[in-house]
PDB file of C-alpha atoms in Angstrom:
ATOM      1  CA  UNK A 178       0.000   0.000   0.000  1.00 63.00           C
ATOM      2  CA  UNK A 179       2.094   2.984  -1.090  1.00 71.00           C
ATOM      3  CA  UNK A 180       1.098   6.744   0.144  1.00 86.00           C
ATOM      4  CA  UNK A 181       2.119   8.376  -2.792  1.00 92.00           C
ATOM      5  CA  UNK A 182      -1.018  11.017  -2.350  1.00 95.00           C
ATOM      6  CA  UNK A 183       0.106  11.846   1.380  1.00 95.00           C
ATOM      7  CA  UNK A 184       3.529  12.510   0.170  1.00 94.00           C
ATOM      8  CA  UNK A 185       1.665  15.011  -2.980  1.00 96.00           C
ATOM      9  CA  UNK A 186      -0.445  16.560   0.004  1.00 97.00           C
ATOM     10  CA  UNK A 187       2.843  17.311   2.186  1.00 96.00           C
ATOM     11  CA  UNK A 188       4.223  18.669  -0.783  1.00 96.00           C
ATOM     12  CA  UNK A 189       1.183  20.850  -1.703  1.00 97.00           C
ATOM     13  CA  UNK A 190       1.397  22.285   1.336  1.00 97.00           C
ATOM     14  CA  UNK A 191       4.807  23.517   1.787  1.00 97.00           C
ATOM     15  CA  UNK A 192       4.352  24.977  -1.769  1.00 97.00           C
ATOM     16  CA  UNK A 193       1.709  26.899   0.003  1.00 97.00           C
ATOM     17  CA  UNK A 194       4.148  28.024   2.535  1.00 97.00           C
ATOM     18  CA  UNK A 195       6.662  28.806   0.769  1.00 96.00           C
ATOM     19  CA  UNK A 196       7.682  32.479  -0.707  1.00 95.00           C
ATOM     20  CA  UNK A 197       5.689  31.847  -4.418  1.00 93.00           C
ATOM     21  CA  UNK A 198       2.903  30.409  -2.451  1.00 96.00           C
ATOM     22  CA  UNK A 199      -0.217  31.459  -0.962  1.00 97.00           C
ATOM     23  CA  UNK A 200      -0.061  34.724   1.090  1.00 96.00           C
ATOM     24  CA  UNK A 201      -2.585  33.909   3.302  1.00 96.00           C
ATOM     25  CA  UNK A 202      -0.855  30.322   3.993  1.00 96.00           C
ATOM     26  CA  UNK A 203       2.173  32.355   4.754  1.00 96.00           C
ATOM     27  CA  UNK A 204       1.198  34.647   7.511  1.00 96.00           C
ATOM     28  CA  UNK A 205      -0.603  32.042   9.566  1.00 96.00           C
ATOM     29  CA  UNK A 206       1.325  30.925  12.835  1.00 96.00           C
ATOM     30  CA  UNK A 207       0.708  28.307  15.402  1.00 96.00           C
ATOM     31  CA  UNK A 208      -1.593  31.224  17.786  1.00 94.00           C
ATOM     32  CA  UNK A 209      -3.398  32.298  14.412  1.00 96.00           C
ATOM     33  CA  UNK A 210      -4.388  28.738  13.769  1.00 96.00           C
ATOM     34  CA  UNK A 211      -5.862  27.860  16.835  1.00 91.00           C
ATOM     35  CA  UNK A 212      -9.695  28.545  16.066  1.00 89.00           C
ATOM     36  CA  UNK A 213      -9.168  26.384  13.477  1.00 93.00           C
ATOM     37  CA  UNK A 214      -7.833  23.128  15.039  1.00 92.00           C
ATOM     38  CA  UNK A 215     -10.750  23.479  17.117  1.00 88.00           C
ATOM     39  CA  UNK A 216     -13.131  23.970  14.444  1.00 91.00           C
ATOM     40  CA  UNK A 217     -12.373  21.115  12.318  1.00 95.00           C
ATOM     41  CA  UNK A 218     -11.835  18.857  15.050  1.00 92.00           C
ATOM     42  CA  UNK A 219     -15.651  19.826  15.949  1.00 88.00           C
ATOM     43  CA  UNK A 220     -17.054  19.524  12.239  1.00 93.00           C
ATOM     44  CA  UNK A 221     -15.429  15.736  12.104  1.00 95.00           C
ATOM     45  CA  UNK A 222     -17.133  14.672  15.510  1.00 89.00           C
ATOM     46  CA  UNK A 223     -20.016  15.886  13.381  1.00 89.00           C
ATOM     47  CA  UNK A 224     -19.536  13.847  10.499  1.00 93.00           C
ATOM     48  CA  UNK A 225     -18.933  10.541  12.989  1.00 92.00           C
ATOM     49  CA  UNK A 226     -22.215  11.609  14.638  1.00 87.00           C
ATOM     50  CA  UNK A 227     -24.007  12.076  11.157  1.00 89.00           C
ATOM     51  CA  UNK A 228     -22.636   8.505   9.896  1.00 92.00           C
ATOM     52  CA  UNK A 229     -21.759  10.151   6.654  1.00 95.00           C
ATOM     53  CA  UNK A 230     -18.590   8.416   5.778  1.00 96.00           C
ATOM     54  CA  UNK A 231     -18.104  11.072   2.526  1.00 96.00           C
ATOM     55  CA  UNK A 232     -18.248  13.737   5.103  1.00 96.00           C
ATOM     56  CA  UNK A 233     -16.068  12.048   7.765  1.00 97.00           C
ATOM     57  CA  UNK A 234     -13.303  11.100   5.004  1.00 97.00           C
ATOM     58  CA  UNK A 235     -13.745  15.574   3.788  1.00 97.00           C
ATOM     59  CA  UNK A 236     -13.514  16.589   7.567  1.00 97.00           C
ATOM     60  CA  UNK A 237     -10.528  14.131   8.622  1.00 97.00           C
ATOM     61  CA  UNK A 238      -8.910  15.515   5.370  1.00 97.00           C
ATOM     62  CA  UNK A 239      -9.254  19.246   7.047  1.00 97.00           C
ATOM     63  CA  UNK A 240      -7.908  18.048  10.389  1.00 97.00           C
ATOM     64  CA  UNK A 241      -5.062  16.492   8.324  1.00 97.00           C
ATOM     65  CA  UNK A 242      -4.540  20.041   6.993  1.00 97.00           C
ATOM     66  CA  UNK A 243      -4.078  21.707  10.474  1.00 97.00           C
ATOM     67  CA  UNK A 244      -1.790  18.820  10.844  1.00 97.00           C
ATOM     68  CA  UNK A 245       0.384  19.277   8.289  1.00 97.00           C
ATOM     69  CA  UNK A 246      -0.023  22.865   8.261  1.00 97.00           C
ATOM     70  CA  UNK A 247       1.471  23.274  11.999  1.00 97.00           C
ATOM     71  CA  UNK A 248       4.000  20.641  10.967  1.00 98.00           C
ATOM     72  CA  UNK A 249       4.826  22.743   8.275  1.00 97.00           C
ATOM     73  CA  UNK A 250       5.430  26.126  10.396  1.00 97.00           C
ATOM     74  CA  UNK A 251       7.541  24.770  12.422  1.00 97.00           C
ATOM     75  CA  UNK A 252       9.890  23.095   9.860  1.00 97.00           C
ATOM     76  CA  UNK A 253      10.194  26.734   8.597  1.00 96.00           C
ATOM     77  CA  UNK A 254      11.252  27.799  11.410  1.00 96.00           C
ATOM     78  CA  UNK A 255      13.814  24.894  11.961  1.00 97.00           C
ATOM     79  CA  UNK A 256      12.234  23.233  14.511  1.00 97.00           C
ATOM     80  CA  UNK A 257      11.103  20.447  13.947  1.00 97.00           C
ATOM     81  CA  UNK A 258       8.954  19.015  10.907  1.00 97.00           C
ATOM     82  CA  UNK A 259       6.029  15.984   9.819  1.00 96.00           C
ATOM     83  CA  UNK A 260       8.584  13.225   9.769  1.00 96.00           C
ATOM     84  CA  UNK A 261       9.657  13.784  13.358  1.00 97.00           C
ATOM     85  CA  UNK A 262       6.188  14.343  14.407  1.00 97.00           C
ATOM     86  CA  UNK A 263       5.088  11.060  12.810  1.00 95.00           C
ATOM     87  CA  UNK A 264       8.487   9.733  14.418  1.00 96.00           C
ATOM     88  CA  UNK A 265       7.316  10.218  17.861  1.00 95.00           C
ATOM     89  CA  UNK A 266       4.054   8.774  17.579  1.00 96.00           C
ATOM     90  CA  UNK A 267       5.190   5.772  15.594  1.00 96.00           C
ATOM     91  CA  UNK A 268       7.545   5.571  18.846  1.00 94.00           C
ATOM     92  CA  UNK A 269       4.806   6.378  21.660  1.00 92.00           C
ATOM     93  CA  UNK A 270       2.476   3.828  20.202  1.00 94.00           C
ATOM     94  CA  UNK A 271       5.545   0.908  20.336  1.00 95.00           C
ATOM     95  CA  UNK A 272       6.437   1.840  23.827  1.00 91.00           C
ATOM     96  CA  UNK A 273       2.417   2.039  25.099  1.00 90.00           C
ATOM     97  CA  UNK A 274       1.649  -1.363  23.666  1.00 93.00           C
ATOM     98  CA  UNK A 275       3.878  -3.646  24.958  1.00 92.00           C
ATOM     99  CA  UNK A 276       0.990  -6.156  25.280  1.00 92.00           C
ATOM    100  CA  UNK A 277       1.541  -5.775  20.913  1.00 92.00           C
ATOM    101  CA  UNK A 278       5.051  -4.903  19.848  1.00 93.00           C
ATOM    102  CA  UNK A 279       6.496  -6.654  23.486  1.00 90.00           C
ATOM    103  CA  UNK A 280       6.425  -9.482  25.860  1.00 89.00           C
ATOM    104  CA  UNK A 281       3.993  -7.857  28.418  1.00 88.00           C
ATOM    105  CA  UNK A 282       0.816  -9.986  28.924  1.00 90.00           C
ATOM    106  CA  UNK A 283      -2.536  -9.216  29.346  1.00 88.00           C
ATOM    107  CA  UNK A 284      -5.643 -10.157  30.502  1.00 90.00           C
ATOM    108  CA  UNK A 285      -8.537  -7.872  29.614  1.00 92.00           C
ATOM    109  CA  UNK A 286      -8.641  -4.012  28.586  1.00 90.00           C
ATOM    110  CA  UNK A 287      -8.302  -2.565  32.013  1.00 88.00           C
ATOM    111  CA  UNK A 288      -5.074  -4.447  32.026  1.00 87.00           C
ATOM    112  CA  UNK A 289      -4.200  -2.082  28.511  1.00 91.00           C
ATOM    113  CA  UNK A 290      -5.622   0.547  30.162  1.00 85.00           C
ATOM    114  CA  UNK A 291      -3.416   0.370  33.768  1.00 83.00           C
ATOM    115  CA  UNK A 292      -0.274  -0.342  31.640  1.00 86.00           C
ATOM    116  CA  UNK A 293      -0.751   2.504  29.477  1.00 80.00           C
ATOM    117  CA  UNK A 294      -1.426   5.043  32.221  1.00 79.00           C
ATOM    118  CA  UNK A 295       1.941   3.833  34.026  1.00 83.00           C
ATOM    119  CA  UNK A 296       4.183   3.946  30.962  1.00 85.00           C
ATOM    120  CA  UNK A 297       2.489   7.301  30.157  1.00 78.00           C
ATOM    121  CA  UNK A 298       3.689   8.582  33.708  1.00 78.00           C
ATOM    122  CA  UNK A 299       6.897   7.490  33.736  1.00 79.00           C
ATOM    123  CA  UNK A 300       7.195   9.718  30.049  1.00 79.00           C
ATOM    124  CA  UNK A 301       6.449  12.460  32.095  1.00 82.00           C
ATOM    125  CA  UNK A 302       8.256  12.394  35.523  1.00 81.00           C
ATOM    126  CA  UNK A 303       7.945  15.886  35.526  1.00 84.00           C
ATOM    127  CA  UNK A 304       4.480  15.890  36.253  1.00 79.00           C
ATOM    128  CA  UNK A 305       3.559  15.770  40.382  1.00 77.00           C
ATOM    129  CA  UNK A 306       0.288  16.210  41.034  1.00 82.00           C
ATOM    130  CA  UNK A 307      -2.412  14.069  39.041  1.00 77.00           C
ATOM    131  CA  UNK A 308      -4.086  17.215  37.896  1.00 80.00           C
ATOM    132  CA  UNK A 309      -1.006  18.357  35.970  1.00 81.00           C
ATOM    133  CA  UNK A 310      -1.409  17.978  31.916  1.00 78.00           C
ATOM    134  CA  UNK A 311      -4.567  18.864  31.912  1.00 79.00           C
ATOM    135  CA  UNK A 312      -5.319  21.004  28.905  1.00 79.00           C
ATOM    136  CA  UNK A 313      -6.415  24.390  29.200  1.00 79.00           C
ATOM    137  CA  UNK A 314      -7.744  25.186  26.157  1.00 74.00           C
ATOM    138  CA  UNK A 315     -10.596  22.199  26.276  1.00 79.00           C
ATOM    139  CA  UNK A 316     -13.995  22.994  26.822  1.00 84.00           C
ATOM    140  CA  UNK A 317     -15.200  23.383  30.445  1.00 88.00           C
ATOM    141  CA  UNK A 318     -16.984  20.364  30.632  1.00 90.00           C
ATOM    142  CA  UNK A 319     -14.616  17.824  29.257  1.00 88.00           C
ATOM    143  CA  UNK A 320     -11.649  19.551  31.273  1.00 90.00           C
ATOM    144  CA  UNK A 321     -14.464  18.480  34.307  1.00 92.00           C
ATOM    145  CA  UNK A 322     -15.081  15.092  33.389  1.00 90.00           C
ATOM    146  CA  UNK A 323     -11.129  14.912  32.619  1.00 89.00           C
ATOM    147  CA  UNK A 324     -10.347  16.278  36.036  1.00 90.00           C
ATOM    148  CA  UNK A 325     -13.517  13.674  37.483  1.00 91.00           C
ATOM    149  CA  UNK A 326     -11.489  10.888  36.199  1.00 89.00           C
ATOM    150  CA  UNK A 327      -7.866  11.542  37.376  1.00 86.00           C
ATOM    151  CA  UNK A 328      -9.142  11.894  41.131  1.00 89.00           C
ATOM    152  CA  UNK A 329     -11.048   8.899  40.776  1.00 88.00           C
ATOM    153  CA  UNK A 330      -7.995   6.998  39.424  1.00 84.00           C
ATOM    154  CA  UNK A 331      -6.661   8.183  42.760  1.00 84.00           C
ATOM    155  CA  UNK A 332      -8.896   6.589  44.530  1.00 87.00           C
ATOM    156  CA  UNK A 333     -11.090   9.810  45.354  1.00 87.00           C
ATOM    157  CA  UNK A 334     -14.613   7.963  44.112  1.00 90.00           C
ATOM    158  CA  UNK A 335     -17.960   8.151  45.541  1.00 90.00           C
ATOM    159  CA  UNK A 336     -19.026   5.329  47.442  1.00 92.00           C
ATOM    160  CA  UNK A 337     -22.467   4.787  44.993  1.00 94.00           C
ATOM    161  CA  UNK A 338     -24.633   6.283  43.371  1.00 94.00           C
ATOM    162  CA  UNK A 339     -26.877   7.602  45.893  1.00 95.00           C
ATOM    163  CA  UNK A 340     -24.262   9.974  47.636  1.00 95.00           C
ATOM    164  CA  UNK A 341     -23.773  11.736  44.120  1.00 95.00           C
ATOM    165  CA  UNK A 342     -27.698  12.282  43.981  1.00 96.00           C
ATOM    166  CA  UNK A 343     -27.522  14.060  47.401  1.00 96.00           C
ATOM    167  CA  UNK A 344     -24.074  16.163  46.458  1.00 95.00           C
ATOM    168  CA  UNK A 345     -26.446  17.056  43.446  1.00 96.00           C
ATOM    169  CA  UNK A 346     -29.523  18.437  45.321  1.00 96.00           C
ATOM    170  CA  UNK A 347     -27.325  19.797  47.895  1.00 96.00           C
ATOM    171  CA  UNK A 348     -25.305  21.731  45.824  1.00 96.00           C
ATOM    172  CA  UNK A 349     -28.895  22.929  44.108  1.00 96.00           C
ATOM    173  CA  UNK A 350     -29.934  24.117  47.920  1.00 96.00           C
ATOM    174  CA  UNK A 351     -26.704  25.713  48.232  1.00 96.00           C
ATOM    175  CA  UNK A 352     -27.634  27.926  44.996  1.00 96.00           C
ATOM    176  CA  UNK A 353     -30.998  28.755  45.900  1.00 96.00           C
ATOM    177  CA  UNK A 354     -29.427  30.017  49.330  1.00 94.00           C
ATOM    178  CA  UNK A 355     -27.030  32.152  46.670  1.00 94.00           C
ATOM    179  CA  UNK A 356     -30.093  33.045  44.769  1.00 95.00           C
ATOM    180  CA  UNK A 357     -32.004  35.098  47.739  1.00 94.00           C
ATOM    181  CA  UNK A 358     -28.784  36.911  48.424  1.00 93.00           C
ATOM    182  CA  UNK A 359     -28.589  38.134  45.238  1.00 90.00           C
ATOM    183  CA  UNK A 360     -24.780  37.792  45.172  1.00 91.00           C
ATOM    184  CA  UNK A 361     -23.625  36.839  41.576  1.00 94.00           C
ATOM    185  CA  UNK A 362     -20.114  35.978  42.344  1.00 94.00           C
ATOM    186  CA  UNK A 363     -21.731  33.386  45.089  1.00 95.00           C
ATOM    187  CA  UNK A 364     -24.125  32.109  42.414  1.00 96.00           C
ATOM    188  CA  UNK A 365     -21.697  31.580  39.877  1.00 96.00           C
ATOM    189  CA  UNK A 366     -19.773  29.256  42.069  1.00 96.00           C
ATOM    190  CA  UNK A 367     -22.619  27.578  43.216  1.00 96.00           C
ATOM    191  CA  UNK A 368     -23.363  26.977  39.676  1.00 96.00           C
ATOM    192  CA  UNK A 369     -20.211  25.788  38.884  1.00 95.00           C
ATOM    193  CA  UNK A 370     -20.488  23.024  41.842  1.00 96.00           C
ATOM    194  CA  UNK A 371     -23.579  21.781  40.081  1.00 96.00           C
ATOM    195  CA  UNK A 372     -22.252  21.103  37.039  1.00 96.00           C
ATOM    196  CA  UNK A 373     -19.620  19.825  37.947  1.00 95.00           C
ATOM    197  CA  UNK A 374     -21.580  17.559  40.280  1.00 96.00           C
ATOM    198  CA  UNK A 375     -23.357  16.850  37.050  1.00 96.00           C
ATOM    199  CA  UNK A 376     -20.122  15.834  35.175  1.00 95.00           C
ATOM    200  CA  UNK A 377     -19.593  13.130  38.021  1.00 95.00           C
ATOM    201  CA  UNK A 378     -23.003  11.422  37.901  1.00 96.00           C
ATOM    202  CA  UNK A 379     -22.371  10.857  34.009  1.00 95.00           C
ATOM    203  CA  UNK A 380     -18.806   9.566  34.350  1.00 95.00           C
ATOM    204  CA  UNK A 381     -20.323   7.304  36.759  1.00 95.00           C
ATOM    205  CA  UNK A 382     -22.750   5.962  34.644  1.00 95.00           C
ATOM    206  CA  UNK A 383     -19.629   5.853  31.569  1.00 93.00           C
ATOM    207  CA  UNK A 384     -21.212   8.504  29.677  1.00 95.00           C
ATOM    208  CA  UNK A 385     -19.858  10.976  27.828  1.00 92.00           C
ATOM    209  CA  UNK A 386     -20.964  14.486  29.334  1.00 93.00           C
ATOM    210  CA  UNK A 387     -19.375  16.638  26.314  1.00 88.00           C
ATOM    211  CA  UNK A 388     -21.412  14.100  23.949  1.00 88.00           C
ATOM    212  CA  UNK A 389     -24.218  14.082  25.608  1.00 92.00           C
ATOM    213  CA  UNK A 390     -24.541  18.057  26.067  1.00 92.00           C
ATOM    214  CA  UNK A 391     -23.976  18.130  21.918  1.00 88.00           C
ATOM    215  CA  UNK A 392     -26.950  15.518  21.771  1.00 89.00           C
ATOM    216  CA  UNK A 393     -29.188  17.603  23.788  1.00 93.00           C
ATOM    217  CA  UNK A 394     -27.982  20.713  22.007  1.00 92.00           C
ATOM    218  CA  UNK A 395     -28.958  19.182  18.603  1.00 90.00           C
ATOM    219  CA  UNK A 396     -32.177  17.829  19.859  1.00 93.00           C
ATOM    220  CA  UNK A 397     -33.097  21.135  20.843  1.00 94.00           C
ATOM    221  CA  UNK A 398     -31.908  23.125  17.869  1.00 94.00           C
ATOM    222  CA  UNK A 399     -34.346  20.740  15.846  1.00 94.00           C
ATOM    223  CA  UNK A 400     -37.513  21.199  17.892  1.00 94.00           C
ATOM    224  CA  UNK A 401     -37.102  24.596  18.022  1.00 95.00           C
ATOM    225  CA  UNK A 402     -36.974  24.730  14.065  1.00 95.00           C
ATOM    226  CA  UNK A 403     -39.822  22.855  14.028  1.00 95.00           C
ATOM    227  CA  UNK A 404     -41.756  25.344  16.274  1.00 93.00           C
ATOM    228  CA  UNK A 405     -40.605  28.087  14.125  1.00 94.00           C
ATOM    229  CA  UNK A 406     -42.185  25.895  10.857  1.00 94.00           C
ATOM    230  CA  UNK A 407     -45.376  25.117  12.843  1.00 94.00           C
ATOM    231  CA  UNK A 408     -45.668  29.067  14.195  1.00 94.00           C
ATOM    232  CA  UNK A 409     -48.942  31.005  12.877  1.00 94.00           C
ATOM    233  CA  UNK A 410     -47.344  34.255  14.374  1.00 93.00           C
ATOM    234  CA  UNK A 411     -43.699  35.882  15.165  1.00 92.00           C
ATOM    235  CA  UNK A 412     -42.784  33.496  18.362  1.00 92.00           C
ATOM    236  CA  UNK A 413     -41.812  36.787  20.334  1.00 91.00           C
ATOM    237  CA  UNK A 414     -45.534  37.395  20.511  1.00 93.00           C
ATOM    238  CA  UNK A 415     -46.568  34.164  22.261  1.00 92.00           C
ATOM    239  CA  UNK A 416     -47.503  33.500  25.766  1.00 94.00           C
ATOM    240  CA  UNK A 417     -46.067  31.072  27.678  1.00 94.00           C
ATOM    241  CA  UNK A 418     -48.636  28.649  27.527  1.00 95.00           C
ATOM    242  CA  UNK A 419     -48.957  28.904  23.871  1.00 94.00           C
ATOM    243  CA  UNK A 420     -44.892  28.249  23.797  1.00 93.00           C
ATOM    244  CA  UNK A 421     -45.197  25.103  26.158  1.00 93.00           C
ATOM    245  CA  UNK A 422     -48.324  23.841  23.680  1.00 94.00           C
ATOM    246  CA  UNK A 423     -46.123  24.610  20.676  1.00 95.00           C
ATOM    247  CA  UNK A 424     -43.108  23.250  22.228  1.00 94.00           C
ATOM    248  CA  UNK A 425     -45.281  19.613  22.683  1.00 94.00           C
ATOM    249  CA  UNK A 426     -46.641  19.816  19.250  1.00 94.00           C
ATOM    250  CA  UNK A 427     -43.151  20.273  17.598  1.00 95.00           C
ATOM    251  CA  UNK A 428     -41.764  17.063  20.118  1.00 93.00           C
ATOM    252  CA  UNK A 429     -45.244  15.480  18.939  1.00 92.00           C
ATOM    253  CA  UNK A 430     -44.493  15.588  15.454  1.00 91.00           C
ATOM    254  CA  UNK A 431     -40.633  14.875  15.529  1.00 92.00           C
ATOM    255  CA  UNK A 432     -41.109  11.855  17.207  1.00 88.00           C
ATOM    256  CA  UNK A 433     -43.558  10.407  14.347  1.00 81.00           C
TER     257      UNK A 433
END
């Protein structure tokens, strides 16, 4: 299986970057292309969620791009470039599955799982506390559920299920006590405890918080378009109860 068309795209690209190129290819920098990482990163878990494999294989193409575009950057600038960044990968992969390329053995995936985690730390000695590495630039709620999962990996779980219910309500009491006192910076922490006691009653039913918000986001975004459709006047103009009633017709509908 040859990859003569990744080796054309590489090529393409520092042709972009380079001084009979593309002007706008040439000013962008690492900070500049930042948005943009994010963007396309986004638009593929789209196409995953969609199941439209044309779209998936067009949107992994554009995260390829900011790939080989940061890749590209920094090889102008003598730094480093795509064959040392697919270097140490190729390397980081070998030395995390020992279970593959090794003689480690194995019993299940938690046993993958545990093995990885410990080769991973001793990469990083550096690191002290189990929150460092966490990346800042995430979202807030998968930087939660990532933070969620390194305390519980230090053994700071809930004992069931129950006990997160109560932190839940609790920390809802706690922001109704905010509420009356009409302190924002009180009920913006107390907000913050909530969903964050949130985050820990998906991770401990395994669900994906970040995914699931994006599913509920959707499903909104689609009812709501179909209240606009089914409307017989500017929605500004209607009641409340004529909202809720439109609101259950749309859902009505949908679900047909």
């Amino acid at each position: 299986m040859g990859y003569e068309n990744l080796n054309k795209l590489i090529e393409t690209v520092k042709t972009l970057r380079s001084p009979n190129g593309c002007e706008w290819d040439r000013a962008q920098t690492h900070k500049t292309l930042r948005p943009n990482m994010l963007e396309e990163a986004y638009e593929a878990v789209d196409a995953m969620n969609s199941g439209d494999m044309k779209h998936l294989k067009e949107e992994l193409g554009d995260v390829l791009l900011q790939v080989l575009l940061h890749a590209q950057i920094a090889d102008d600038e003598n730094i480093f470039n795509i064959d040392d960044v697919a270097k140490g990968l190729n390397e980081k992969l070998i030395h995390r599955h020992p279970h593959v390329f090794g003689n480690v053995k194995v019993n299940s995936t938690q046993d993958i799982i545990d093995n990885w985690d410990k080769l991973k730390k001793e990469e990083k000695p550096h690191r002290k506390s189990a929150m460092d590495g966490i990346a800042k630039s995430q979202s807030a709620l998968m930087s939660a559920q990532k933070i969620s999962k390194r305390a519980v990996k230090q053994g700071f779980e809930w004992p069931d299920e129950k006990s997160l219910y109560e932190c839940i309500y609790s920390e809802f009491e706690e922001f109704k006590e905010a509420s009356k006192e009409k302190d924002l910076a009180h009920m913006e922490e107390e907000m913050g405890d909530i969903l964050f006691a949130v985050v820990n009653l998906a991770r401990w039913n395994k669900i994906d918080a970040e995914q699931a918000l994006l599913n509920a986001n959707k499903k909104f975004m689609t009812r709501f378009r179909k209240m606009e459709e089914l409307a017989i006047k500017p929605l500004n103009e209607y009641s409340f109860i004529e909202y809720d009633k439109l609101w259950k017709q749309a859902k009505e509908e949908l679900s047909r």
